[in-house]
Tab-separated table of C-alpha atoms in Angstrom:
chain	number	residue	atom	x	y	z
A	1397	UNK	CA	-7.523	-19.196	-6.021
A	1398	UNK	CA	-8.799	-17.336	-3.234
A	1399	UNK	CA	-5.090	-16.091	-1.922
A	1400	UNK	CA	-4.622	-15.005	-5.946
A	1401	UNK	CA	-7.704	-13.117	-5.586
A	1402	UNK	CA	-6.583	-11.421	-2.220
A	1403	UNK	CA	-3.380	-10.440	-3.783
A	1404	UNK	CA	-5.033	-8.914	-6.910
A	1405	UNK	CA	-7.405	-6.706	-4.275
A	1406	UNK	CA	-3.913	-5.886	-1.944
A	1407	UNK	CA	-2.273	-4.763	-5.346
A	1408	UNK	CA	-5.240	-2.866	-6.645
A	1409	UNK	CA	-5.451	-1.204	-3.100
A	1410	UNK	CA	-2.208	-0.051	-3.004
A	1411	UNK	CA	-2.436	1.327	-6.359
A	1412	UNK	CA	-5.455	3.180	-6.047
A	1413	UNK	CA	-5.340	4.225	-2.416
A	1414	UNK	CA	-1.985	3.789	-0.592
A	1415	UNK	CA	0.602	5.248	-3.089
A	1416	UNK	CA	-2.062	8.178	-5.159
A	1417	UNK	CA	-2.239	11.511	-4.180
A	1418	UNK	CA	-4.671	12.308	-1.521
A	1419	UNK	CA	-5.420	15.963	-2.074
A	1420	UNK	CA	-7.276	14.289	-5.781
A	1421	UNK	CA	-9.103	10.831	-4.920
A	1422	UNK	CA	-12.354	12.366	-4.737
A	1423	UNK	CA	-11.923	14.743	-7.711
A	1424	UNK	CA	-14.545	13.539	-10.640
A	1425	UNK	CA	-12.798	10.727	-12.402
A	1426	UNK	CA	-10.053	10.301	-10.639
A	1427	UNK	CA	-10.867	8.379	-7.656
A	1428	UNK	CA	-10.865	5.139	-9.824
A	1429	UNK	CA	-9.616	4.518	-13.350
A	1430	UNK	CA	-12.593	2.377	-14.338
A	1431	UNK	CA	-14.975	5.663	-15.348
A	1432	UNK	CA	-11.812	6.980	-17.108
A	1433	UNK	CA	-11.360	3.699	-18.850
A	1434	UNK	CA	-15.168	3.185	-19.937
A	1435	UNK	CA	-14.920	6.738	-21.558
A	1436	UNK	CA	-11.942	5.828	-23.574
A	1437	UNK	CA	-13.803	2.585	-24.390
A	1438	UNK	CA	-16.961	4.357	-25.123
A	1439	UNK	CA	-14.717	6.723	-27.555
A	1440	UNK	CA	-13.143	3.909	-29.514
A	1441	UNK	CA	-16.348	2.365	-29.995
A	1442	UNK	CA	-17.623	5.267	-31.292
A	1443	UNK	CA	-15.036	6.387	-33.683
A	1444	UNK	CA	-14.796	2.294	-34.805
A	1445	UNK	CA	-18.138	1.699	-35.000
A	1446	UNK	CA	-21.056	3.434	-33.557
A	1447	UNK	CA	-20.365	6.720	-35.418
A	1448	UNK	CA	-19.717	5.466	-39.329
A	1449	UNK	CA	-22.622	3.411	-38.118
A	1450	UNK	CA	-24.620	6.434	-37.682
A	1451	UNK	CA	-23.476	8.192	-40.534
A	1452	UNK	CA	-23.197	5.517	-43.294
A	1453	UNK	CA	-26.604	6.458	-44.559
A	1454	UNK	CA	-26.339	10.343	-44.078
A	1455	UNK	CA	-24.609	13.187	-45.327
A	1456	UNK	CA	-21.147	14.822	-43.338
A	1457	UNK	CA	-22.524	17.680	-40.851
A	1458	UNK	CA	-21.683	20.849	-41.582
A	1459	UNK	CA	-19.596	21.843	-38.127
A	1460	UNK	CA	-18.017	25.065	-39.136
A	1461	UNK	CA	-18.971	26.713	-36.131
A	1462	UNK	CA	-18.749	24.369	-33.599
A	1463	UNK	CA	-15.482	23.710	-35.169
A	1464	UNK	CA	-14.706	27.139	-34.862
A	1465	UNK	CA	-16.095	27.917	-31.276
A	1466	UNK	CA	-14.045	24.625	-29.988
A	1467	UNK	CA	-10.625	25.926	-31.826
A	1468	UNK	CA	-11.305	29.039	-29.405
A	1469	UNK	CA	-11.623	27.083	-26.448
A	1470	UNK	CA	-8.853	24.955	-27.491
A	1471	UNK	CA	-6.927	28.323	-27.621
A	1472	UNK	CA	-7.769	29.857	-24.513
A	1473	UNK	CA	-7.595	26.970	-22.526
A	1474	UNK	CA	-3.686	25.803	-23.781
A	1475	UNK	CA	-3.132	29.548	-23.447
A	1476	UNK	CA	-4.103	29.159	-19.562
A	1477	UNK	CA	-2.693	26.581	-18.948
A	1478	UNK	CA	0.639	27.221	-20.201
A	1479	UNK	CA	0.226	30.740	-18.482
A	1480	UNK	CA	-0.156	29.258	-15.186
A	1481	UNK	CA	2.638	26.427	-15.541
A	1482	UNK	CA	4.856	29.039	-16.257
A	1483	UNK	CA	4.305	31.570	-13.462
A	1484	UNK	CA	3.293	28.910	-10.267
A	1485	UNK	CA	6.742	26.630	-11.424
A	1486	UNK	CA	9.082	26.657	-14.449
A	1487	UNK	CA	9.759	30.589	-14.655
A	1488	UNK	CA	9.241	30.938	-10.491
A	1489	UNK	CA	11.140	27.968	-8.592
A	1490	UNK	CA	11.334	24.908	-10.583
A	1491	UNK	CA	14.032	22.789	-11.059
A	1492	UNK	CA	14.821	21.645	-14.737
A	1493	UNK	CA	16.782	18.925	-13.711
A	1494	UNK	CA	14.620	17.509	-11.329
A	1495	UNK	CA	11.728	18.747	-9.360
A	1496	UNK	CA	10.070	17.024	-6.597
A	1497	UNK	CA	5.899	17.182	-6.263
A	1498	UNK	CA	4.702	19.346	-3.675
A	1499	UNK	CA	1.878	17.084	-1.900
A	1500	UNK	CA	1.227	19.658	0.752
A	1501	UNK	CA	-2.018	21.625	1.046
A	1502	UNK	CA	-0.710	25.091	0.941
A	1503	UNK	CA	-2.841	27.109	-1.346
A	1504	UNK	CA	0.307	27.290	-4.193
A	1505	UNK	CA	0.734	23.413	-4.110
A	1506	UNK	CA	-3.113	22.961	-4.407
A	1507	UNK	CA	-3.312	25.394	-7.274
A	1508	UNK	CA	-0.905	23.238	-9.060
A	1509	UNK	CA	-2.283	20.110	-8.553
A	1510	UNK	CA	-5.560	22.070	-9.934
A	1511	UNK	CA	-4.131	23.315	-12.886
A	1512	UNK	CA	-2.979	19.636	-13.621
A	1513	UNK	CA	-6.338	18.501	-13.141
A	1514	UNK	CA	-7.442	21.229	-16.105
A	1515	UNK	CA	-4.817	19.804	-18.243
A	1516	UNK	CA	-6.627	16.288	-17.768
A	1517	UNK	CA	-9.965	17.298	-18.711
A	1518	UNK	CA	-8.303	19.639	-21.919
A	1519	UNK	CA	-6.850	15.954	-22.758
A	1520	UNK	CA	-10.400	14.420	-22.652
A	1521	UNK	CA	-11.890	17.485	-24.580
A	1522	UNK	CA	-9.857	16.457	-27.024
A	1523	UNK	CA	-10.954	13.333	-28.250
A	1524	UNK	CA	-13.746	15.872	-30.120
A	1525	UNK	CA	-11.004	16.187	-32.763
A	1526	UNK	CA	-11.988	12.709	-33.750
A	1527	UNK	CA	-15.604	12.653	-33.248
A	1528	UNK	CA	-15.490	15.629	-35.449
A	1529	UNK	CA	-13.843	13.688	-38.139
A	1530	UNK	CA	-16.385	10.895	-37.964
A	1531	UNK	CA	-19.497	13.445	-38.203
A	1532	UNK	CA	-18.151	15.223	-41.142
A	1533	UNK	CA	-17.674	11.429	-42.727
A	1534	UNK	CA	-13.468	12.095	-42.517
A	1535	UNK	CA	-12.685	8.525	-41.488
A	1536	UNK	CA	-9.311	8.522	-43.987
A	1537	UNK	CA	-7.838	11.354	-41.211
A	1538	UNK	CA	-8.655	8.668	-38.179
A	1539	UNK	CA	-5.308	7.035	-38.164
A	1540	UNK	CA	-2.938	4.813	-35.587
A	1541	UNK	CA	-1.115	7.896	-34.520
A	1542	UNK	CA	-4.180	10.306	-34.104
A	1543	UNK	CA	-6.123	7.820	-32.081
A	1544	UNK	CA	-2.640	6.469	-29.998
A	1545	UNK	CA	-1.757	9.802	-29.036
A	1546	UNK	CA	-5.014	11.163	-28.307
A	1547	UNK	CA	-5.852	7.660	-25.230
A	1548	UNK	CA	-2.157	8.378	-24.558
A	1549	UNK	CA	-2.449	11.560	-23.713
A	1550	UNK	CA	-5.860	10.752	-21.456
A	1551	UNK	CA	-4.125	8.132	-20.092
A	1552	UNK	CA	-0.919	9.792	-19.103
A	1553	UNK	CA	-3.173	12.955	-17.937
A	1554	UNK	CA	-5.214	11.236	-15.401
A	1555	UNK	CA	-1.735	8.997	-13.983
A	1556	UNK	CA	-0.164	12.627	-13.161
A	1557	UNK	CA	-3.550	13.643	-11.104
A	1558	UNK	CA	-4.009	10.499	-9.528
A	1559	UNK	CA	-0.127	9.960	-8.540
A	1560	UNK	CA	2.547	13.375	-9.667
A	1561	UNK	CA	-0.008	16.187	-9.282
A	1562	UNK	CA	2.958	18.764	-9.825
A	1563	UNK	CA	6.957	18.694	-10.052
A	1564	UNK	CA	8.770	17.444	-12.824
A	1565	UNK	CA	6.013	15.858	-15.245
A	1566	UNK	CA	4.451	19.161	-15.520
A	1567	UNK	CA	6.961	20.283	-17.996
A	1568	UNK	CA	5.184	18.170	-20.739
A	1569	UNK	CA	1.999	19.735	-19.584
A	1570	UNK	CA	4.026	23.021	-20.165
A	1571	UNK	CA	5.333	22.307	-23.622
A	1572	UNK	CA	2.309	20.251	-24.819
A	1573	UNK	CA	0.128	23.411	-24.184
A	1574	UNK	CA	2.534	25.545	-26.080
A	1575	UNK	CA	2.092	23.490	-28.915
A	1576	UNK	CA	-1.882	23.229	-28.827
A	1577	UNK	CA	-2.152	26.998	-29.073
A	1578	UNK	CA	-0.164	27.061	-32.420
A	1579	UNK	CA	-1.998	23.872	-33.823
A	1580	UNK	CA	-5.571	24.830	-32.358
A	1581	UNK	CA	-4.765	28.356	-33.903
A	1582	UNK	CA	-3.709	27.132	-37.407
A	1583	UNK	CA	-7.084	25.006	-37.343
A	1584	UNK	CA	-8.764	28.253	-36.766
A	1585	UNK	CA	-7.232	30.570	-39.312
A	1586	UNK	CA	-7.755	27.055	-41.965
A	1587	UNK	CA	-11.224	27.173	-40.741
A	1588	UNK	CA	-11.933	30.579	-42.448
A	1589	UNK	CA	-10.373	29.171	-45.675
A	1590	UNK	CA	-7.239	31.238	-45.822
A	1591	UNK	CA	-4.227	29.598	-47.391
A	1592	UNK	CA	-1.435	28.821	-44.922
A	1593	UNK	CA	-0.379	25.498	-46.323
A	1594	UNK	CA	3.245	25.537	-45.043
A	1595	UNK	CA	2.128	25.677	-41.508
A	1596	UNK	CA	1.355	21.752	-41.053
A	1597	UNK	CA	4.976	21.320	-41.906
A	1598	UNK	CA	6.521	23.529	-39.294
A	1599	UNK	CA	3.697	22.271	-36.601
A	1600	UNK	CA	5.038	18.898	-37.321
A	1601	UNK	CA	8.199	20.192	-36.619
A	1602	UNK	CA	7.704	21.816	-33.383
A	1603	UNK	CA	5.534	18.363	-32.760
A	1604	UNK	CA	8.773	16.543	-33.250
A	1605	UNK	CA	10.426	19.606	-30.864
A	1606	UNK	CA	8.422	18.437	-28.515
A	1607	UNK	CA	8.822	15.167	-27.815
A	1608	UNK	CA	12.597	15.627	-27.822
A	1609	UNK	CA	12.536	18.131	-25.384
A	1610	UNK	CA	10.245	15.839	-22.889
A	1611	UNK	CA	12.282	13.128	-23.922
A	1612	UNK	CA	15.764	14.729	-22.797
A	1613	UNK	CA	13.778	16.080	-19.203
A	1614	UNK	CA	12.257	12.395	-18.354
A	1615	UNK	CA	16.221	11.294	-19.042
A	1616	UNK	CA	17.706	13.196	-16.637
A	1617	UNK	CA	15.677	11.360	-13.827
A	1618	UNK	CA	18.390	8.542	-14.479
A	1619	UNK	CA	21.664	10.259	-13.536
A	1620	UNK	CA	19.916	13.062	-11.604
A	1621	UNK	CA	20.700	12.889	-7.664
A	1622	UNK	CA	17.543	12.121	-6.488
A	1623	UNK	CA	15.596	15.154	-5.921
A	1624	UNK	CA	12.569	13.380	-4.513
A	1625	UNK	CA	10.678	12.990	-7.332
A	1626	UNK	CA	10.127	9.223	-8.363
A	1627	UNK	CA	12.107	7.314	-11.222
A	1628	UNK	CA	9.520	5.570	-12.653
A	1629	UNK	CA	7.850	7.767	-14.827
A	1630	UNK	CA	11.360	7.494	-16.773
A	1631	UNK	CA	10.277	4.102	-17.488
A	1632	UNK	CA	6.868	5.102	-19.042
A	1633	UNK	CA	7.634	8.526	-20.716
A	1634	UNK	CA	11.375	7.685	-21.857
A	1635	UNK	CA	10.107	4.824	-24.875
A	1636	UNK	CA	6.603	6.504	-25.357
A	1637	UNK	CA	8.350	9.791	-26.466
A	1638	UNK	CA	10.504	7.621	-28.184
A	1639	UNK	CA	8.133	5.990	-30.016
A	1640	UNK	CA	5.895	9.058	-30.542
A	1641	UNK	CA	9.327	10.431	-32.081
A	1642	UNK	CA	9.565	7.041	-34.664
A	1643	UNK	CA	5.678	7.762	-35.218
A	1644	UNK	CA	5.541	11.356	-36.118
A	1645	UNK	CA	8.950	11.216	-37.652
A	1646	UNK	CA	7.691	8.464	-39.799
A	1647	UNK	CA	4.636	10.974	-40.955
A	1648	UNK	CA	6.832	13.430	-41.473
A	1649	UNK	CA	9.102	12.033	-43.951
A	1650	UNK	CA	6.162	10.502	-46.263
A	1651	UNK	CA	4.494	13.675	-46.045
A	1652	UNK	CA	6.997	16.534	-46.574
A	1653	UNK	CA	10.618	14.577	-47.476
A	1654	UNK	CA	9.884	11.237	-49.205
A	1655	UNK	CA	9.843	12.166	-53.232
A	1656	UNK	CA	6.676	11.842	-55.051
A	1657	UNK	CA	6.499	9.585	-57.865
A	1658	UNK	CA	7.444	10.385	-61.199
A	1659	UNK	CA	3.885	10.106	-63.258
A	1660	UNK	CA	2.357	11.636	-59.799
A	1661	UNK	CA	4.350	14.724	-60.314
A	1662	UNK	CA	4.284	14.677	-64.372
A	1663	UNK	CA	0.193	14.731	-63.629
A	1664	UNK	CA	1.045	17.935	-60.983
A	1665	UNK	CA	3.016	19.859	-63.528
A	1666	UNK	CA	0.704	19.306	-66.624
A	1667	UNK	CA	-2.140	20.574	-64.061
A	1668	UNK	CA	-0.403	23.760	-63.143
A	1669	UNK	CA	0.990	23.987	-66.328
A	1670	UNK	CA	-2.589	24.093	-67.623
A	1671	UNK	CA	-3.775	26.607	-64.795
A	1672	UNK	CA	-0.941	28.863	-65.669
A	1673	UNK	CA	-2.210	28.587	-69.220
A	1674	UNK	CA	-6.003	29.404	-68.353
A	1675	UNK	CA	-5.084	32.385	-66.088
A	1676	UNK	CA	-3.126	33.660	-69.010
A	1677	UNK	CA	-6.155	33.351	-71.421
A	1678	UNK	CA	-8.445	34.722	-69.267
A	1679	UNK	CA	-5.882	37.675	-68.130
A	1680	UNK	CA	-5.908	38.468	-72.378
A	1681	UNK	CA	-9.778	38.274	-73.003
């Protein structure tokens, strides 16, 4: 039991000390993953249970402008960060195919690792989107996919900090932030009330865009002469873009493609139908 014991300390040691990036273990949260681990627990909790706990006996907050304010930071934040991905690697140097992390301390290879560090705590910020939902009493919009992409993303955040501060995983960091300014500015614009109903269906879209993309870069570390940048990470991003593709795919087609059924759009029809016919009353009174 004891040499068991000693093994499980050698492995953790290695993991945590001998093989992560040294320029990050004392950055907050990243030194170990238990902090990082007991906020995601603390989160699930509260979205599960705590939270509709709370709010089973009141009414949904009214967040408008919190909601608003964090769409801005949302905004300027993905903006940022996509700004900087682009001019210290993927529009400067960078190597599509396969780019190797810089773990030196020159003030460029630093600033990466830094700006991969924001990215982590944008990914943490974002677990509001579902504390929001359980304040305003929206428990319907907390589903498998929101919450497994959202610990996912945490998750996959804090592993490029801690081990691949820079090189070839920032790409997703670079697409991904793309992405959140369009979807953290369509939540904006919806948050005023104007119309723009066919923008969750081209989001979803680019969504699906986006995993493809990632998906195709994390191949190429399989038949790509090694560059110096580790397989592995094939191993973990290769099947969870996959499945993220099967996921949001899935969404997708019951949301926008699958066809509604027959007394569900009968019932639409006689409702607009009826509209049309009030607007045309009222337009001859």
């Amino acid at each position: 039991m004891a040499t068991i014991i000693r093994e499980i300390m050698r492995g953790y040691r290695y993991m945590n000390e001998e093989i992560a990036d040294p320029r990050t273990k004392d950055w907050f949260l990243i030194g170990s993953p238990w902090p990082g681990l007991a906020l995601l627990g603390f989160y699930l909790h509260f979205i599960y249970r705590l939270g509709p706990s709370l709010m089973a006996n009141r009414p949904p907050m009214k967040l408008e402008l919190v909601i608003r304010i964090y769409n801005i930071v949302q905004i300027v934040l993905s903006s940022y960060l996509f700004y900087k991905a682009c001019i210290l690697g993927w529009l400067k140097d960078y190597n599509y195919s396969c780019e190797p992390v810089d773990y030196s301390d020159t003030p460029r290879a630093v600033e990466i690792a830094g700006t991969v560090y924001l990215y982590f705590i944008v990914k943490i910020i974002d677990l509001l989107d579902t504390v929001f939902f359980v304040l305003r009493k929206k428990q319907n919009q907390i589903s498998f996919l929101h919450v497994y992409h959202h610990t996912g993303m945490v998750m996959g955040s804090w592993g490029g900090v801690k081990y691949l501060a820079g090189g070839h995983a920032t790409f997703l960091g670079l697409i991904n932030s793309f992405v959140h300014v369009i979807m953290y500015t369509h939540y904006l614009v919806s948050s005023f009330k104007i119309a723009n109903p066919w923008w969750k269906k081209y989001i979803t879209q680019l969504q699906l865009i986006q995993f493809f993309l990632i998906l195709v870069h994390f191949s190429q570390l399989l038949w790509t002469e090694d560059c110096g940048f580790p397989r592995w990470p094939a191993a973990i991003f290769i099947p969870q873009n996959i499945f993220m593709i099967v996921l949001f795919g899935d969404f997708y087609y019951q949301t926008y493609v699958k066809k509604k059924p027959q007394k569900k759009v009968a019932v639409e029809q006689n409702g607009q139908a009826n509209v049309e016919s009030s607007n045309g009353k009222a337009k001859n009174q």
